Amino acid sequence: MKILVLNCGSSSLKYQLINMENETVMAKGLCERIGIENSSFEHKNFDGQKIKKEANMKNHEDAVKIVINNLLDENFGVIKDIKEIDAVGHRVLHGGKYFSEPVLIDQKVKDAIRDCFILGPLHNPSNLIGIETCERLMPDIKQVAVFDTAFHQTMPEKAFIYALPYEYYKENNIRRYGFHGTSHKFVAMRISEILQNNNLKLITCHLGNGSSVCAIKNNKCVDTSMGLTPLEGLAMGTRCGDIDPAIIKFLAHQKNFNIDEIDNILNKKSGVLGISQVSSDFRDVEKAAQNNNYQAKLALEIFYYRCAKYIGAYAAALNGIDVIAFTAGLGENSPETREAICNYLNYLGVEIDKEKNNSRGKEVEISNQNSRVKVFVVPTNEELMIARETLNLIK
Ligand code: ADP
């Protein structure tokens, strides 16, 4: 069984072809700057051959065609016939209220994805183009949609309803949805596998450029930090996370910004980038902080503190914690981040082993023997999760 996983971003397309017999990646790649000048792609196969080329990609349809050509290429391709692909798993950003599980794609599903354009304006349109192009180019191959919001659909109303006039929820679907669901689910499944226990109170921290925390009980999400959009919650690489909503009016009046400008500031110019004025990349900010850059140190402190506050809140939501798990770029690779966050959590009985914590990109338990809460690092693998979900559906 070979599953192609496609992740169409606003101007990029990431892909992996996975052999599900042994869950190995046969080829993977990335198309960038789709619809912008100088678009290019990178493709790598399991023999380690890597190519990088400029190629004109006006839209995601052009990108999908390039992906298929790459997979079939005489020299660096990994399949001889498109029919070797058993199914395509599409990452779809926003499933709105419609999807709590992955689904086989049909007209109804496509209509629902279109209905969610307003909720995911940068991603859902690209996701749909990816799907429709695959349907045209490989009409006999099953297509599955795996939604970033789906895992969070088990949240109770008290967690997902905003304290706004109720009709905005009823009529406009304004509520909290949550994101990174595929990653939180992957980590939750891995933790219950490691501990052989499906009845855990678990907090997963997906800390990357975009970051979110998720409270999970018995493998089901009960709360998560992102909301209607990924802007809510933690301070992130460039997103502000939770702020007083009155700031929007303030900025409009004092700085004369219009609503789109403010949206751009909150999403792209805030967070760790905005505070540090160094970079949105945590490696750069960590380096600047080591060199005593005041704003860089402050940005990191704010990031850690806010993450610890969410964990505290979710300890209340779960009425206790058995396990905390760190994942994604920063969660997997930054011992400093994990230690700084865990230092806030001594009152919960969290104690980490500095030596074990001093590792990068590996699955490891970092709590010590006395810790009342187990703390793990679990590298996430959203593509593999999408491939597994796809396989489950087509079987
Ligand atoms: P996203 O998928 O949201 O773009 P990732 O999960 O790939 O984000 O995480 C990217 C972030 O992880 C970057 O800010 C990067 O600096 C950080 N990161 C990656 N490796 C390290 C490292 N070794 N030390 C500190 N931060 C790292």
Coordinates of C-alpha atoms and ligand atoms in Angstrom, one line a residue:
M1 CA 0.0 0.0 0.0
K2 CA 1.4 3.4 -1.0
I3 CA -0.2 6.5 0.3
L4 CA 0.5 10.0 -1.1
V5 CA 0.1 12.7 1.6
L6 CA -0.5 16.2 0.3
N7 CA -0.4 19.4 2.5
C8 CA -1.3 22.4 0.4
G9 CA -0.5 25.6 2.3
S10 CA -1.3 29.1 1.2
S11 CA 1.7 29.3 -1.1
S12 CA 3.4 26.0 -0.6
L13 CA 2.8 22.3 -1.1
K14 CA 4.5 19.6 1.0
Y15 CA 4.2 16.0 0.1
Q16 CA 5.3 12.5 1.1
L17 CA 4.8 9.2 -0.6
I18 CA 4.7 6.6 2.2
N19 CA 4.9 2.8 1.9
M20 CA 2.5 1.6 4.5
E21 CA 3.9 -1.9 4.7
N22 CA 6.7 -0.6 6.8
E23 CA 5.7 3.1 7.2
T24 CA 8.7 4.3 5.4
V25 CA 9.0 7.5 3.3
M26 CA 9.7 6.6 -0.3
A27 CA 9.9 10.3 -1.4
K28 CA 9.1 13.7 -0.1
G29 CA 9.3 17.2 -1.3
L30 CA 8.2 20.8 -1.1
C31 CA 6.9 23.3 -3.7
E32 CA 7.4 26.9 -2.7
R33 CA 6.3 30.3 -3.7
I34 CA 3.3 29.0 -5.6
G35 CA 1.6 31.8 -7.4
I36 CA 4.5 34.1 -6.7
E37 CA 7.6 34.8 -8.8
N38 CA 10.6 32.4 -8.7
S39 CA 8.6 29.4 -7.6
S40 CA 10.7 26.3 -7.0
F41 CA 10.5 22.7 -5.8
E42 CA 12.6 20.3 -3.9
H43 CA 12.3 16.5 -4.2
K44 CA 14.1 13.8 -2.3
N45 CA 13.8 10.1 -2.8
F46 CA 14.6 7.3 -0.4
D47 CA 18.0 6.7 -2.1
G48 CA 19.0 10.1 -0.8
Q49 CA 18.8 11.7 -4.3
K50 CA 17.8 15.3 -4.0
I51 CA 16.9 17.8 -6.6
K52 CA 16.0 21.5 -6.4
K53 CA 14.7 23.4 -9.3
E54 CA 12.9 26.6 -10.3
A55 CA 9.7 25.8 -12.0
N56 CA 6.8 28.0 -12.9
M57 CA 3.8 27.3 -10.7
K58 CA 0.9 29.6 -11.2
N59 CA -1.3 27.8 -8.8
H60 CA -1.6 24.5 -6.7
E61 CA -2.8 22.6 -9.8
D62 CA 0.6 23.3 -11.4
A63 CA 2.3 22.2 -8.2
V64 CA 0.4 18.9 -8.0
K65 CA 1.3 18.1 -11.6
I66 CA 5.0 18.7 -10.7
V67 CA 4.7 16.4 -7.7
I68 CA 3.3 13.6 -9.8
N69 CA 5.9 14.1 -12.5
N70 CA 8.6 14.0 -9.8
L71 CA 7.2 10.7 -8.4
L72 CA 7.2 9.2 -11.9
D73 CA 10.5 10.7 -13.1
E74 CA 12.8 8.2 -14.9
N75 CA 15.8 9.2 -12.9
F76 CA 14.8 10.2 -9.5
G77 CA 11.2 9.0 -9.3
V78 CA 10.0 6.2 -7.1
I79 CA 7.0 4.7 -9.0
K80 CA 6.5 3.6 -12.6
D81 CA 2.8 4.1 -12.8
I82 CA 0.4 6.5 -11.1
K83 CA -1.8 3.5 -10.3
E84 CA 0.8 2.3 -7.8
I85 CA -0.6 5.0 -5.5
D86 CA -3.4 3.4 -3.5
A87 CA -4.9 6.6 -2.0
V88 CA -4.2 10.3 -1.4
G89 CA -4.5 11.8 2.0
H90 CA -5.1 15.5 2.0
R91 CA -4.4 17.7 5.0
V92 CA -7.3 20.1 5.2
L93 CA -7.0 23.0 7.6
H94 CA -10.5 23.8 8.6
G95 CA -13.4 21.3 8.9
G96 CA -15.6 23.7 10.7
K97 CA -18.5 22.0 12.5
Y98 CA -18.8 19.3 9.8
F99 CA -15.9 17.0 10.5
S100 CA -14.8 15.2 13.6
E101 CA -13.1 12.4 11.7
P102 CA -11.2 11.9 8.4
V103 CA -13.5 11.2 5.5
L104 CA -13.5 9.8 2.0
I105 CA -14.0 12.7 -0.3
D106 CA -17.1 13.1 -2.4
Q107 CA -19.1 16.1 -3.6
K108 CA -20.7 16.7 -0.2
V109 CA -17.3 16.8 1.5
K110 CA -16.0 19.2 -1.1
D111 CA -19.0 21.5 -0.6
A112 CA -18.4 21.5 3.1
I113 CA -14.7 22.3 2.6
R114 CA -15.8 25.2 0.4
D115 CA -18.3 26.3 3.1
C116 CA -15.3 26.6 5.5
F117 CA -13.4 29.0 3.2
I118 CA -14.4 31.9 5.4
L119 CA -12.9 30.1 8.4
G120 CA -9.7 29.1 6.7
P121 CA -9.3 31.7 3.9
L122 CA -5.6 31.1 3.3
H123 CA -5.6 27.3 3.3
N124 CA -9.0 25.8 2.5
P125 CA -9.1 27.1 -1.1
S126 CA -5.6 25.6 -1.8
N127 CA -6.7 22.4 -0.1
L128 CA -9.7 22.1 -2.4
I129 CA -7.6 22.8 -5.5
G130 CA -5.2 20.1 -4.4
I131 CA -8.2 17.7 -4.1
E132 CA -9.8 18.6 -7.4
T133 CA -6.5 18.3 -9.3
C134 CA -5.9 14.9 -7.8
E135 CA -9.4 13.8 -8.8
R136 CA -8.7 14.9 -12.4
L137 CA -5.2 13.4 -12.6
M138 CA -5.9 10.2 -10.8
P139 CA -9.6 9.5 -11.2
D140 CA -9.5 5.9 -10.0
I141 CA -7.6 6.7 -6.8
K142 CA -9.4 7.3 -3.5
Q143 CA -9.0 10.7 -1.9
V144 CA -9.3 11.2 1.8
A145 CA -9.5 14.5 3.8
V146 CA -7.9 14.7 7.2
F147 CA -8.8 17.9 9.1
D148 CA -6.6 19.9 11.4
T149 CA -9.6 20.8 13.5
A150 CA -11.2 17.3 13.7
F151 CA -9.5 16.0 16.8
H152 CA -10.9 18.9 18.8
Q153 CA -14.5 18.3 18.0
T154 CA -14.9 16.4 21.3
M155 CA -14.5 19.6 23.3
P156 CA -17.5 20.3 25.4
E157 CA -19.6 23.5 24.8
K158 CA -18.2 25.2 27.8
A159 CA -14.8 25.0 26.2
F160 CA -15.7 26.0 22.7
I161 CA -18.4 28.7 23.1
Y162 CA -17.2 32.3 23.3
A163 CA -18.8 34.7 25.7
L164 CA -20.4 36.6 22.8
P165 CA -24.1 36.9 21.8
Y166 CA -25.2 33.3 21.3
E167 CA -26.6 34.0 17.8
Y168 CA -23.1 34.5 16.4
Y169 CA -22.4 30.9 17.3
K170 CA -25.8 29.7 15.9
E171 CA -25.9 31.8 12.8
N172 CA -22.2 32.4 12.0
N173 CA -20.5 29.4 13.5
I174 CA -18.2 31.6 15.6
R175 CA -16.8 29.3 18.2
R176 CA -13.5 27.8 19.1
Y177 CA -12.3 25.0 16.8
G178 CA -8.6 24.4 17.6
F179 CA -5.8 23.4 15.2
H180 CA -2.8 21.1 15.1
G181 CA -5.3 18.3 15.7
T182 CA -3.4 15.7 13.7
S183 CA -0.3 16.4 15.7
H184 CA -2.0 16.4 19.1
K185 CA -3.7 13.1 18.2
F186 CA -0.5 11.5 17.0
V187 CA 1.3 12.4 20.2
A188 CA -1.6 11.3 22.4
M189 CA -1.7 7.9 20.6
R190 CA 2.0 7.5 21.0
I191 CA 1.9 8.3 24.8
S192 CA -0.9 5.8 25.4
E193 CA 1.0 3.2 23.4
I194 CA 4.2 3.9 25.4
L195 CA 2.4 3.7 28.8
Q196 CA -0.1 1.1 27.7
N197 CA -2.9 3.2 29.1
N198 CA -5.9 4.8 27.3
N199 CA -7.2 6.5 30.4
L200 CA -4.7 9.3 30.9
K201 CA -5.0 13.0 31.7
L202 CA -2.5 14.3 29.2
I203 CA -1.4 17.8 28.1
T204 CA 0.3 18.0 24.7
C205 CA 2.4 21.0 23.9
H206 CA 2.9 21.5 20.1
L207 CA 5.5 24.2 20.1
G208 CA 6.7 25.4 16.7
N209 CA 6.3 28.5 14.8
G210 CA 2.6 28.1 15.4
S211 CA 2.1 26.7 18.9
S212 CA -0.9 25.2 20.8
V213 CA -1.6 23.3 23.9
C214 CA -4.2 20.6 24.2
A215 CA -5.9 19.0 27.2
I216 CA -6.7 15.3 26.5
K217 CA -8.6 12.9 28.7
N218 CA -8.9 9.2 27.8
N219 CA -7.5 10.1 24.3
K220 CA -10.2 12.7 23.7
C221 CA -9.6 16.5 23.4
V222 CA -11.4 18.4 26.2
D223 CA -9.8 21.8 25.5
T224 CA -7.2 23.5 23.3
S225 CA -5.6 26.9 23.1
M226 CA -6.3 27.9 19.5
G227 CA -9.7 29.1 18.7
L228 CA -11.8 30.2 15.7
T229 CA -8.5 30.7 14.0
P230 CA -4.9 29.8 14.9
L231 CA -4.4 33.3 16.4
E232 CA -5.7 32.5 19.8
G233 CA -3.8 31.1 22.7
L234 CA 0.0 31.1 23.2
A235 CA 2.4 33.8 22.1
M236 CA 3.9 32.3 18.9
G237 CA 6.6 33.0 16.4
T238 CA 4.7 35.8 14.8
R239 CA 1.2 35.5 16.3
C240 CA 0.2 37.5 19.4
G241 CA -2.1 34.8 20.9
D242 CA -4.5 36.0 23.6
I243 CA -4.8 39.7 24.0
D244 CA -7.4 42.1 25.3
P245 CA -9.8 42.4 22.2
A246 CA -10.1 46.1 23.0
I247 CA -6.5 46.6 21.7
I248 CA -7.9 46.3 18.2
K249 CA -10.0 49.5 18.6
F250 CA -7.1 51.2 20.4
L251 CA -4.7 50.4 17.5
A252 CA -7.3 51.5 14.9
H253 CA -7.7 54.9 16.7
Q254 CA -4.2 55.6 17.8
K255 CA -2.3 54.3 14.8
N256 CA -4.9 54.8 12.2
F257 CA -4.7 51.2 11.0
N258 CA -7.6 49.5 9.1
I259 CA -8.9 46.1 10.1
D260 CA -6.7 44.2 7.5
E261 CA -3.6 46.0 8.7
I262 CA -4.4 45.1 12.3
D263 CA -5.1 41.5 11.3
N264 CA -1.7 41.4 9.6
I265 CA 0.1 42.8 12.7
L266 CA -1.5 40.3 15.0
N267 CA -0.8 37.4 12.8
K268 CA 2.5 38.2 11.2
K269 CA 4.4 40.9 13.2
S270 CA 3.6 40.0 16.8
G271 CA 4.6 37.2 19.1
V272 CA 8.3 36.4 19.7
L273 CA 9.2 38.4 16.5
G274 CA 7.2 41.4 17.7
I275 CA 8.6 41.5 21.2
S276 CA 12.2 40.6 20.4
Q277 CA 12.5 42.5 17.1
V278 CA 15.1 39.9 16.3
S279 CA 13.4 37.0 14.4
S280 CA 10.4 34.7 14.4
D281 CA 12.8 31.8 14.4
F282 CA 13.4 30.6 18.0
R283 CA 17.0 29.6 17.2
D284 CA 17.9 33.2 16.4
V285 CA 16.0 34.5 19.4
E286 CA 17.7 32.0 21.7
K287 CA 21.1 33.1 20.4
A288 CA 20.3 36.7 20.9
A289 CA 19.1 36.0 24.4
Q290 CA 22.4 34.2 25.2
N291 CA 24.1 37.4 24.0
N292 CA 22.0 39.3 26.6
N293 CA 19.6 40.9 24.2
Y294 CA 17.0 42.3 26.6
Q295 CA 14.0 42.0 24.2
A296 CA 15.0 38.5 23.1
K297 CA 15.2 37.3 26.7
L298 CA 11.8 38.9 27.4
A299 CA 10.2 37.4 24.4
L300 CA 11.3 33.9 25.4
E301 CA 10.2 34.5 29.0
I302 CA 6.8 35.5 27.9
F303 CA 6.6 32.5 25.6
Y304 CA 7.5 30.1 28.5
Y305 CA 5.3 31.8 31.0
R306 CA 2.2 31.8 28.8
C307 CA 2.7 28.1 28.0
A308 CA 3.0 27.3 31.7
K309 CA -0.1 29.3 32.4
Y310 CA -2.1 27.2 29.9
I311 CA -0.8 24.0 31.4
G312 CA -2.0 25.3 34.8
A313 CA -5.4 26.0 33.3
Y314 CA -5.6 22.6 31.8
A315 CA -4.6 20.9 35.0
A316 CA -7.8 22.4 36.3
A317 CA -9.8 21.4 33.2
L318 CA -8.5 17.8 33.6
N319 CA -8.6 17.9 37.4
G320 CA -5.0 16.7 37.5
I321 CA -2.3 15.7 35.1
D322 CA -0.7 12.3 34.5
V323 CA 1.5 13.2 31.5
I324 CA 2.9 16.3 29.7
A325 CA 4.3 15.8 26.2
F326 CA 6.3 18.3 24.2
T327 CA 6.4 18.1 20.4
A328 CA 7.1 20.1 17.1
G329 CA 10.2 22.2 16.1
L330 CA 10.8 23.8 19.5
G331 CA 9.2 21.2 21.7
E332 CA 11.4 18.5 20.2
N333 CA 14.6 20.4 19.8
S334 CA 14.9 23.0 22.6
P335 CA 15.8 21.6 26.1
E336 CA 15.9 25.3 27.3
T337 CA 12.2 25.7 26.4
R338 CA 11.2 22.5 28.1
E339 CA 13.1 23.2 31.2
A340 CA 11.9 26.8 31.5
I341 CA 8.3 25.7 31.2
C342 CA 8.6 22.8 33.6
N343 CA 10.3 25.0 36.2
Y344 CA 6.9 26.7 36.6
L345 CA 5.2 23.4 37.3
N346 CA 6.9 22.2 40.5
Y347 CA 3.7 22.8 42.4
L348 CA 2.1 20.0 40.3
G349 CA 5.0 17.7 41.2
V350 CA 6.8 18.1 37.8
E351 CA 10.5 17.3 38.1
I352 CA 12.7 16.8 35.1
D353 CA 16.0 15.1 34.7
K354 CA 18.4 17.7 33.2
E355 CA 20.5 15.1 31.5
K356 CA 17.6 13.3 29.9
N357 CA 16.2 16.6 28.9
N358 CA 19.4 17.5 27.1
S359 CA 18.4 15.8 23.9
R360 CA 17.0 16.9 20.5
G361 CA 14.6 15.4 18.1
K362 CA 14.2 12.1 20.0
E363 CA 11.4 10.3 21.8
V364 CA 12.4 10.3 25.4
E365 CA 11.0 10.6 28.9
I366 CA 12.5 13.6 30.6
S367 CA 10.9 13.5 34.0
N368 CA 12.9 12.0 36.9
Q369 CA 11.9 9.2 39.2
N370 CA 10.3 11.4 41.8
S371 CA 8.2 13.4 39.4
R372 CA 4.4 13.0 40.0
V373 CA 3.8 13.8 36.4
K374 CA 5.5 12.0 33.6
V375 CA 7.1 14.3 31.0
F376 CA 7.9 13.2 27.5
V377 CA 9.3 14.5 24.3
V378 CA 7.5 12.8 21.3
P379 CA 8.5 13.9 17.8
T380 CA 5.3 14.5 15.9
N381 CA 4.7 13.1 12.4
E382 CA 1.6 14.6 10.9
E383 CA 2.2 13.1 7.5
L384 CA 2.4 9.6 8.9
M385 CA -0.7 10.2 10.9
I386 CA -2.5 11.4 7.8
A387 CA -1.3 8.3 5.9
R388 CA -2.5 6.0 8.7
E389 CA -5.9 7.7 8.8
T390 CA -6.2 7.4 5.1
L391 CA -5.3 3.8 5.1
N392 CA -7.8 3.1 7.9
L393 CA -10.6 4.6 5.7
I394 CA -9.8 2.9 2.5
K395 CA -9.3 -0.6 4.0
Ligands
ADP1 P1 5.9 25.2 11.9 O1 5.5 23.8 11.4 O2 4.8 25.9 12.7 O3 6.4 26.1 10.9 P2 8.0 23.8 13.3 O4 7.3 22.8 14.2 O5 8.8 23.3 12.2 O6 7.0 25.0 12.9 O7 9.0 24.6 14.3 C1 9.7 25.7 13.8 C2 10.4 26.3 15.0 O8 11.2 25.4 15.8 C3 11.3 27.4 14.6 O9 11.1 28.6 15.3 C4 12.7 26.9 15.0 O10 13.5 27.9 15.4 C5 12.4 26.0 16.1 N1 13.5 25.0 16.2 C6 13.9 24.1 15.4 N2 15.0 23.5 15.8 C7 15.4 24.1 16.9 C8 16.5 24.0 17.8 N3 17.4 23.0 17.6 N4 16.5 24.8 18.9 C9 15.6 25.7 19.1 N5 14.5 25.9 18.3 C10 14.5 25.1 17.2

